CSV table of C-alpha atoms and ligand atoms in Angstrom, one decimal:
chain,number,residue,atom,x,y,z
L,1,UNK,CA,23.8,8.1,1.3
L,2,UNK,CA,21.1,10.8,1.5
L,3,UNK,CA,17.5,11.0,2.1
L,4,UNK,CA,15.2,12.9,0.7
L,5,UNK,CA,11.0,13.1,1.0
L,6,UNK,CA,7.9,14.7,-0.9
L,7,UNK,CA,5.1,16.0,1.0
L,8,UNK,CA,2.8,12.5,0.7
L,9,UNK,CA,4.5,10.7,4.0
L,10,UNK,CA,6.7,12.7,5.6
L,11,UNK,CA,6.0,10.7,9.0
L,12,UNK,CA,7.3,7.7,7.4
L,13,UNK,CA,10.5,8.8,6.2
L,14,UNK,CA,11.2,10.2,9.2
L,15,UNK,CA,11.1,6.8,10.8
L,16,UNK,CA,13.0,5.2,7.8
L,17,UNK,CA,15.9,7.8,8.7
L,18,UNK,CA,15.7,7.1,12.0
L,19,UNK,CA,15.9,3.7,12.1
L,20,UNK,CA,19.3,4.1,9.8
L,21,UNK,CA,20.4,7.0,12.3
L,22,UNK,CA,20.1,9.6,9.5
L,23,UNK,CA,18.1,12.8,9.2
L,24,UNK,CA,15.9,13.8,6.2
L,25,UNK,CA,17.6,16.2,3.9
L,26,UNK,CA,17.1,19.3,2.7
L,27,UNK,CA,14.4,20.1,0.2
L,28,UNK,CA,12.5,22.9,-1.0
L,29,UNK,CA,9.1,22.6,-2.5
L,30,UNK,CA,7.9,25.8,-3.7
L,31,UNK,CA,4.1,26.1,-4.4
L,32,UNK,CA,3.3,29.0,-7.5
L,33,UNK,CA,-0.2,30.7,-6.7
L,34,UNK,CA,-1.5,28.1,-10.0
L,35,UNK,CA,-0.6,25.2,-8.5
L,36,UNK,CA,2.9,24.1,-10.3
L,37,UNK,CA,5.8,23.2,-7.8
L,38,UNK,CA,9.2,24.1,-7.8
L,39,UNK,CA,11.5,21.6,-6.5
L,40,UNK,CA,15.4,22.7,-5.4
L,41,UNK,CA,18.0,20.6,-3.3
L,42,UNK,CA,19.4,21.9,-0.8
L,43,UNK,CA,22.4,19.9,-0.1
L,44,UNK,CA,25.6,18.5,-1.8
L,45,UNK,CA,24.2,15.4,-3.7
L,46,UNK,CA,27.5,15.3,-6.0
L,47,UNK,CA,28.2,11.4,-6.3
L,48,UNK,CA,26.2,10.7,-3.4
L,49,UNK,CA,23.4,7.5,-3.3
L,50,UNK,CA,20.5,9.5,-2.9
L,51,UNK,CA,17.1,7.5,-1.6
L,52,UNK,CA,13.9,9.7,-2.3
L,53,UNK,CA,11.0,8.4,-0.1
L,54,UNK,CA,7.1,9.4,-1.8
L,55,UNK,CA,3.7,7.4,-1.9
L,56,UNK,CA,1.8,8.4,-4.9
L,57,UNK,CA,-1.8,8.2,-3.0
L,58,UNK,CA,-4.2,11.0,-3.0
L,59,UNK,CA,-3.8,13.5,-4.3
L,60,UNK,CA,-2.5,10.8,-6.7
L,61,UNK,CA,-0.6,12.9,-10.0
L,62,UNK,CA,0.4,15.3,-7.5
L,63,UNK,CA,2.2,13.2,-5.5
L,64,UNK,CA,3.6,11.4,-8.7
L,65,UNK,CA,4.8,14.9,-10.0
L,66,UNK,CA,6.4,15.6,-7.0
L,67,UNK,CA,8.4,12.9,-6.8
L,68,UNK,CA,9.4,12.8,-10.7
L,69,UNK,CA,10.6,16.5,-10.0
L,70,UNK,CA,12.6,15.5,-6.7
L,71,UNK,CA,14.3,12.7,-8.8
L,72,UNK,CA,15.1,15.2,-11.5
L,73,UNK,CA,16.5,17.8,-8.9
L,74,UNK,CA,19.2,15.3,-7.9
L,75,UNK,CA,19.7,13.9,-11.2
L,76,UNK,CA,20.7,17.5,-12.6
L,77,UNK,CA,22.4,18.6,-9.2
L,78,UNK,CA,24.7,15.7,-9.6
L,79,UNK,CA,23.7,12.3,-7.5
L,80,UNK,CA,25.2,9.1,-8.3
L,81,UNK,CA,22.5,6.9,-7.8
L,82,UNK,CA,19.2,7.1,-7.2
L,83,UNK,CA,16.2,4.6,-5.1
L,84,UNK,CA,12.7,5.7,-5.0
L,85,UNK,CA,11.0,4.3,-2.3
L,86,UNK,CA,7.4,4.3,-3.2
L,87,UNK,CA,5.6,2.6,-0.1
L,88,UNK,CA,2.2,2.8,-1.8
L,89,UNK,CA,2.4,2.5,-5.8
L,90,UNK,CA,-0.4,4.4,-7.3
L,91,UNK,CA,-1.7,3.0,-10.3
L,92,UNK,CA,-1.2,-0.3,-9.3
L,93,UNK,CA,-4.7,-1.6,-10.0
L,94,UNK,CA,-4.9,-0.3,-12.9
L,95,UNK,CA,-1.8,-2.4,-14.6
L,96,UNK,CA,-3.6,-4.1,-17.5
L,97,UNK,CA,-6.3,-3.8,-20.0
L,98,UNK,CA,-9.3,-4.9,-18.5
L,99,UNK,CA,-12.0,-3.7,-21.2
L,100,UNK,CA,-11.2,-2.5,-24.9
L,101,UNK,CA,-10.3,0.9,-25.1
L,102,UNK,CA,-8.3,1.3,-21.4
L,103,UNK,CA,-5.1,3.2,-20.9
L,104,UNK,CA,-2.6,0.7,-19.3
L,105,UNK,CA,-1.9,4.0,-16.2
L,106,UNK,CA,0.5,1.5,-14.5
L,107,UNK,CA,2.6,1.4,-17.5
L,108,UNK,CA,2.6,5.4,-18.1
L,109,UNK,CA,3.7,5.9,-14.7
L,110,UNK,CA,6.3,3.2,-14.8
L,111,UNK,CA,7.4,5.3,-18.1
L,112,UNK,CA,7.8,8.3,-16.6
L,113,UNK,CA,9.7,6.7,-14.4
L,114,UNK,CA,12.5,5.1,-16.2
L,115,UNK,CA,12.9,7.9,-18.0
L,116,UNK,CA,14.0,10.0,-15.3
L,117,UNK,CA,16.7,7.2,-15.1
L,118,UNK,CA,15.7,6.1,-11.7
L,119,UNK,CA,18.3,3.1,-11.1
L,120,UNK,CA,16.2,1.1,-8.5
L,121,UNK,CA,12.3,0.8,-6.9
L,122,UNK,CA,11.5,-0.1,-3.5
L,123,UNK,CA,7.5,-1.0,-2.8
L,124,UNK,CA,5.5,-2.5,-0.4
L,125,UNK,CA,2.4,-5.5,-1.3
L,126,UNK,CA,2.1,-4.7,-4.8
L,127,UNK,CA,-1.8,-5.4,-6.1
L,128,UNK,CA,-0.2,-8.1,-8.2
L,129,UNK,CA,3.4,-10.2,-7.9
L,130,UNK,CA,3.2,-9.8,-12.0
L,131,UNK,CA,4.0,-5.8,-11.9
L,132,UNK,CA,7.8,-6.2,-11.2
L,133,UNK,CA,8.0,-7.3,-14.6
L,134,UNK,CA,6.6,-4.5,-15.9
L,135,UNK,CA,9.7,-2.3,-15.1
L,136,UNK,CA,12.8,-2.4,-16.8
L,137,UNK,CA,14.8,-1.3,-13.4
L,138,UNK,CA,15.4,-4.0,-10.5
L,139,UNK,CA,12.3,-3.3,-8.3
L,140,UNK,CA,12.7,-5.0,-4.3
L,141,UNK,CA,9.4,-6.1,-3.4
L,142,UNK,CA,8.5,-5.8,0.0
L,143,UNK,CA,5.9,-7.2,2.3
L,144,UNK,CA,4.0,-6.3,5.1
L,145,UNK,CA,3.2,-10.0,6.3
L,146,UNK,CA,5.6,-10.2,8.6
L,147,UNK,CA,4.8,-7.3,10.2
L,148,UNK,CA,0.7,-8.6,10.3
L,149,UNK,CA,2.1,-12.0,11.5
L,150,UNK,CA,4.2,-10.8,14.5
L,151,UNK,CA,0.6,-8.3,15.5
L,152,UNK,CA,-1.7,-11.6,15.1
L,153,UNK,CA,0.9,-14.0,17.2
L,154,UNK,CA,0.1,-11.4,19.8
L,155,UNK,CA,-3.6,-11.3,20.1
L,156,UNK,CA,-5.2,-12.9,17.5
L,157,UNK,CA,-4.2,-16.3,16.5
L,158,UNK,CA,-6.2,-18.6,18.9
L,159,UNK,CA,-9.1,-19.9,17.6
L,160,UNK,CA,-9.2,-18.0,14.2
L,161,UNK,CA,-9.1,-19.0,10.5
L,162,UNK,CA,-7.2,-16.4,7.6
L,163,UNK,CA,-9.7,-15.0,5.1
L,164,UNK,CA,-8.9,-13.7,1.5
L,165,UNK,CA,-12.1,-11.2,0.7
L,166,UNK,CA,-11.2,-12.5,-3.0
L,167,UNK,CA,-9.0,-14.7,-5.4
L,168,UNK,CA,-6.8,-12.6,-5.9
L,169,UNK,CA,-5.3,-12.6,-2.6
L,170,UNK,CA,-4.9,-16.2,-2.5
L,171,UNK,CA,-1.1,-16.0,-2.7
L,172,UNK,CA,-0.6,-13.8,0.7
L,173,UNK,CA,-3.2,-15.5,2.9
L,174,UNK,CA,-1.3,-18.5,2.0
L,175,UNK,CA,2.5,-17.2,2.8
L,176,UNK,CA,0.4,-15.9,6.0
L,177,UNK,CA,-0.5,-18.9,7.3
L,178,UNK,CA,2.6,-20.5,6.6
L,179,UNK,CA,4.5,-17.3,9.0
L,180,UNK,CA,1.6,-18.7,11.6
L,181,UNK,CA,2.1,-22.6,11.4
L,182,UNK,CA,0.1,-23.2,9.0
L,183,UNK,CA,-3.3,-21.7,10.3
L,184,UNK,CA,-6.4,-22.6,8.1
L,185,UNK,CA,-7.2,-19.8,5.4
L,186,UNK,CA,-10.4,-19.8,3.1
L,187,UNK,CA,-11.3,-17.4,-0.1
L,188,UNK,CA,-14.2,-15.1,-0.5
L,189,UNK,CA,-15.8,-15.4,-3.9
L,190,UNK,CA,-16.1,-12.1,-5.3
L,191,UNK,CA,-17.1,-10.5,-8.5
L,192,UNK,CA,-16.7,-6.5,-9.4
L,193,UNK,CA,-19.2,-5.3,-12.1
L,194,UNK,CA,-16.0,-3.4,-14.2
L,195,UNK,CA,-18.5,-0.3,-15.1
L,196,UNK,CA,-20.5,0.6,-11.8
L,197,UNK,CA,-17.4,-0.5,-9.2
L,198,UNK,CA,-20.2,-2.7,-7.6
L,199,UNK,CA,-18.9,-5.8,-5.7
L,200,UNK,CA,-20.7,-9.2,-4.9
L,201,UNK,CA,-19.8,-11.8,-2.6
L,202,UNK,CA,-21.6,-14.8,-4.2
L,203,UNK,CA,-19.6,-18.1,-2.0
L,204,UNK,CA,-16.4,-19.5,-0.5
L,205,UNK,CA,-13.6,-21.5,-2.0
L,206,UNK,CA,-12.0,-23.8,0.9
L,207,UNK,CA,-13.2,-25.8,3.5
L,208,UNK,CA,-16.0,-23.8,5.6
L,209,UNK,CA,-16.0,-26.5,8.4
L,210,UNK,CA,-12.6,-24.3,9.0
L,211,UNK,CA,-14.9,-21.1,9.6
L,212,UNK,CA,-14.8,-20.7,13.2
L,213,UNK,CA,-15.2,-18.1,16.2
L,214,UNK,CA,-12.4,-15.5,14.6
L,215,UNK,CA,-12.0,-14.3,11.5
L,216,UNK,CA,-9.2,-12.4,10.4
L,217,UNK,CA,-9.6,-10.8,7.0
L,218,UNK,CA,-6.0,-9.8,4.5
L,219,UNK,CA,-5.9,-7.7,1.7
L,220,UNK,CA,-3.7,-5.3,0.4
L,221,UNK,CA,-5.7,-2.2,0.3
L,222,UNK,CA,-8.6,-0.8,1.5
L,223,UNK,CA,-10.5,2.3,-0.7
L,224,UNK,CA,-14.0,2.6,-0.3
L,225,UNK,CA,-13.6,0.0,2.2
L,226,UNK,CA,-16.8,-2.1,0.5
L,227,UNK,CA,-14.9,-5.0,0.3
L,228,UNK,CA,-14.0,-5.4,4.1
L,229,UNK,CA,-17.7,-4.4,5.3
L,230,UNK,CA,-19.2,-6.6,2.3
L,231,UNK,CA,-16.6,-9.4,3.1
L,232,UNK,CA,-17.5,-9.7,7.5
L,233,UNK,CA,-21.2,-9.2,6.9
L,234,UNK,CA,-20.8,-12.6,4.4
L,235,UNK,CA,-18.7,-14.1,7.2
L,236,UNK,CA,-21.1,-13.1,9.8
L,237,UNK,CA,-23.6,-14.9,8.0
L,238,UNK,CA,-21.8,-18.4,8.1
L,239,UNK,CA,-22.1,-18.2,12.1
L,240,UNK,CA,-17.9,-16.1,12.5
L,241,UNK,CA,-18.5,-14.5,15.8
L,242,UNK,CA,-15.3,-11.7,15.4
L,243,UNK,CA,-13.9,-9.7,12.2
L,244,UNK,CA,-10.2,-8.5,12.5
L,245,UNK,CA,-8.6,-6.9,9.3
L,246,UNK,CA,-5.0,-6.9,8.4
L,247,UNK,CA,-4.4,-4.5,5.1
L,248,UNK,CA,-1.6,-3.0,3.8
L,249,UNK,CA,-2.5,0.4,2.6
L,250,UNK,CA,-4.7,2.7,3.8
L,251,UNK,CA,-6.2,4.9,1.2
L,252,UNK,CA,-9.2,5.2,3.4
L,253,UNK,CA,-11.2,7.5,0.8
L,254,UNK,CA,-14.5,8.7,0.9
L,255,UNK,CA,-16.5,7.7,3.5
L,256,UNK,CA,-14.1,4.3,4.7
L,257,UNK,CA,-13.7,5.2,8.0
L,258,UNK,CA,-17.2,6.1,8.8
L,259,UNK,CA,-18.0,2.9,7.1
L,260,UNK,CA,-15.5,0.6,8.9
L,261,UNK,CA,-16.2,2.0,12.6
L,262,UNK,CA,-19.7,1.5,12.2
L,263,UNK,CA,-19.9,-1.9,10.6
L,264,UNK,CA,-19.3,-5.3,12.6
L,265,UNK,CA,-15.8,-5.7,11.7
L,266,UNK,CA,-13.9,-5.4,15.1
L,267,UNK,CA,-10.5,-4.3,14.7
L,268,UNK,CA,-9.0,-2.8,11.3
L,269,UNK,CA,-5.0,-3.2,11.2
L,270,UNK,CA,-3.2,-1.0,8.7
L,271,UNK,CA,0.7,0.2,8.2
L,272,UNK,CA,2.1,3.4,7.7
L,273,UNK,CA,2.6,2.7,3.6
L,274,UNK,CA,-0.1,5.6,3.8
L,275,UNK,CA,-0.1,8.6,5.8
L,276,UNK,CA,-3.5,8.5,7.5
L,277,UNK,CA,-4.5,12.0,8.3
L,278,UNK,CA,-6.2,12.6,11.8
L,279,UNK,CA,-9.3,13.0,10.8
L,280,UNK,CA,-9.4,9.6,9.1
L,281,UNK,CA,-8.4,8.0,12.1
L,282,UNK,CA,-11.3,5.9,13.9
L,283,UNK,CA,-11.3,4.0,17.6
L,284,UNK,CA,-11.1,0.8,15.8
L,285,UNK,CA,-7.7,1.4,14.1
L,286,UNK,CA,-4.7,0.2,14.5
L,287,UNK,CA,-1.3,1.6,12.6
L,288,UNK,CA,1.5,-1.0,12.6
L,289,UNK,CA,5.0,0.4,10.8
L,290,UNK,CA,6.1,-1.2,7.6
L,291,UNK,CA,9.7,1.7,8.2
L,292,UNK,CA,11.9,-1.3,9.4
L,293,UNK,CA,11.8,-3.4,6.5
L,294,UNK,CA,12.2,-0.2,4.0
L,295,UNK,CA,15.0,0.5,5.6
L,296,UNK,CA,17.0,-3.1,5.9
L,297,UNK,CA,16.7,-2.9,1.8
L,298,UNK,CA,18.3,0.7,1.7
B,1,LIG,C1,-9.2,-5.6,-5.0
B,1,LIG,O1,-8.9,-6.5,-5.8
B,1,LIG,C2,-8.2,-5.2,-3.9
B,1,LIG,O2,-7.5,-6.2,-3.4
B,1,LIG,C3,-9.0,-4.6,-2.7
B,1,LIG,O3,-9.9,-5.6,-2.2
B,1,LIG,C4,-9.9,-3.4,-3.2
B,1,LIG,O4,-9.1,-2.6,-4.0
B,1,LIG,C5,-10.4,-2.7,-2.0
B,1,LIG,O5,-11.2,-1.6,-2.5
B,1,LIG,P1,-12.5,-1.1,-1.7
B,1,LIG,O6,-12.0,-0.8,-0.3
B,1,LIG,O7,-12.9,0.1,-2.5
B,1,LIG,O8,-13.5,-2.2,-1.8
């Protein structure tokens, strides 16, 4: 088996290798003064299992060509087999027609994909359990919660209830709670106005007796990072003393970590699904490694 990386998380795959007591192979990525890329391998491929290791976040279709031109390097350089790891699966919100008139992007990518004859996908906390189904390749959905669980046995769990910021993540705050023995999880009610992005908390689904001292908030992404200031000021209102956020990926754009340090939320817990750059790095983060599972599936 080989491993081979774009430019998106190099950190990562570094640690995936490592943790199989491999190195990263050889690539070269060429950069034309216009922009284009030039991929070449660099090492024997022939029948080999190659694994190529990209997240498609920002710079998002850079990223995604990338990798599609890594995966056709091998293809045409001989490889056997071929796994694209893709910690952080861009697109992924946008994997269904919400208003008339939307391109599906999930689907194109997806597309572009399987036509490269990619034999397998490996992803981490998928926006929805419903997009495996959208491929027509085995995909090995992985998640983080584990990981979360083992960081809030630690520190967190006494005296603290699991909070979804929306509906939607009903599925993992429940599997959560059942990795902590069955601690007491609520839902957020939120509403996104579909043209201006603009989010509302309006209530909470569950028991809010179950609100107590400690709050610690899941979700699977955070962007703007409106949604996890929005969601502990609403808390904060219904008398939760402490914010603590677990979320998979850190896209962190715009202003997010500016936003997160300064609000009231106490500790912010991400994974390394996303390289987060130094500068985006803030005193109240905390980067836990998703590398060990990737690798026990390759
Ligand atoms: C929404 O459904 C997702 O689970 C996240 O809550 C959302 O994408 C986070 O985005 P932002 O940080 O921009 O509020």
């Amino acid at each position: 088996m080989k491993i081979f990386c774009g430019g998106s998380n190099k950190p990562l795959a570094e640690t995936i290798a490592a943790s199989l007591g491999m190195q990263l192979s050889a690539l070269e990525l060429f950069v034309f003064p216009d922009g284009e890329k030039r991929v070449r391998v660099e090492e024997n491929v022939v029948d080999e299992d190659c694994i190529v290791i990209q997240s498609t976040t920002t710079p998002v279709d850079q990223n995604y060509m990338e990798l599609f031109f890594i995966i056709d390097a091998l293809k045409r350089s001989g490889a056997r087999k071929i796994t694209a790891v893709v910690p952080y699966f861009g697109y992924q919100r946008q994997d269904h027609v919400f208003r008339d008139g939307e391109v599906v992007s999930l689907e194109v990518m997806i597309g572009f994909l399987e036509s490269l004859k990619v034999d397998r996908v490996v992803t981490v906390d998928l926006h929805s359990i419903k997009i495996p189904e959208l491929f027509h390749i085995p995909v090995t959905h992985l998640s983080a919660l584990p990981v979360f669980a083992d960081a809030m046995k630690r520190e967190l769990k006494e005296d603290a209830v699991l909070v979804s910021p929306d509906m939607g993540g009903l599925r993992g705050i429940s599997k959560l709670s059942e990795l902590l023995g069955n601690l007491a999880w609520v839902s957020i009610v939120k509403k996104r106005n579909l043209e201006t992005g603009e989010i509302k908390m309006t209530g909470i689904e569950g028991d809010t007796s179950k609100l107590k001292k400690r709050a610690i908030i899941l979700d699977d992404m955070i962007s703007s990072g409106k949604t996890i200031v929005q969601a502990a000021a609403f808390l904060k209102k219904m008398g939760v003393e402490e914010c603590h956020v677990f979320a998979t990926h850190a896209i962190f754009s715009k202003e997010a970590p500016y936003l997160l340090q300064h609000s009231i939320v106490d500790r912010v817990f991400v994974t390394d699904s996303v390289l987060v750059p130094e500068e985006k790095k803030f005193p109240k983060l905390t980067i836990l490694s998703v590398a060990d599972i990737i690798a026990k599936e390759l």
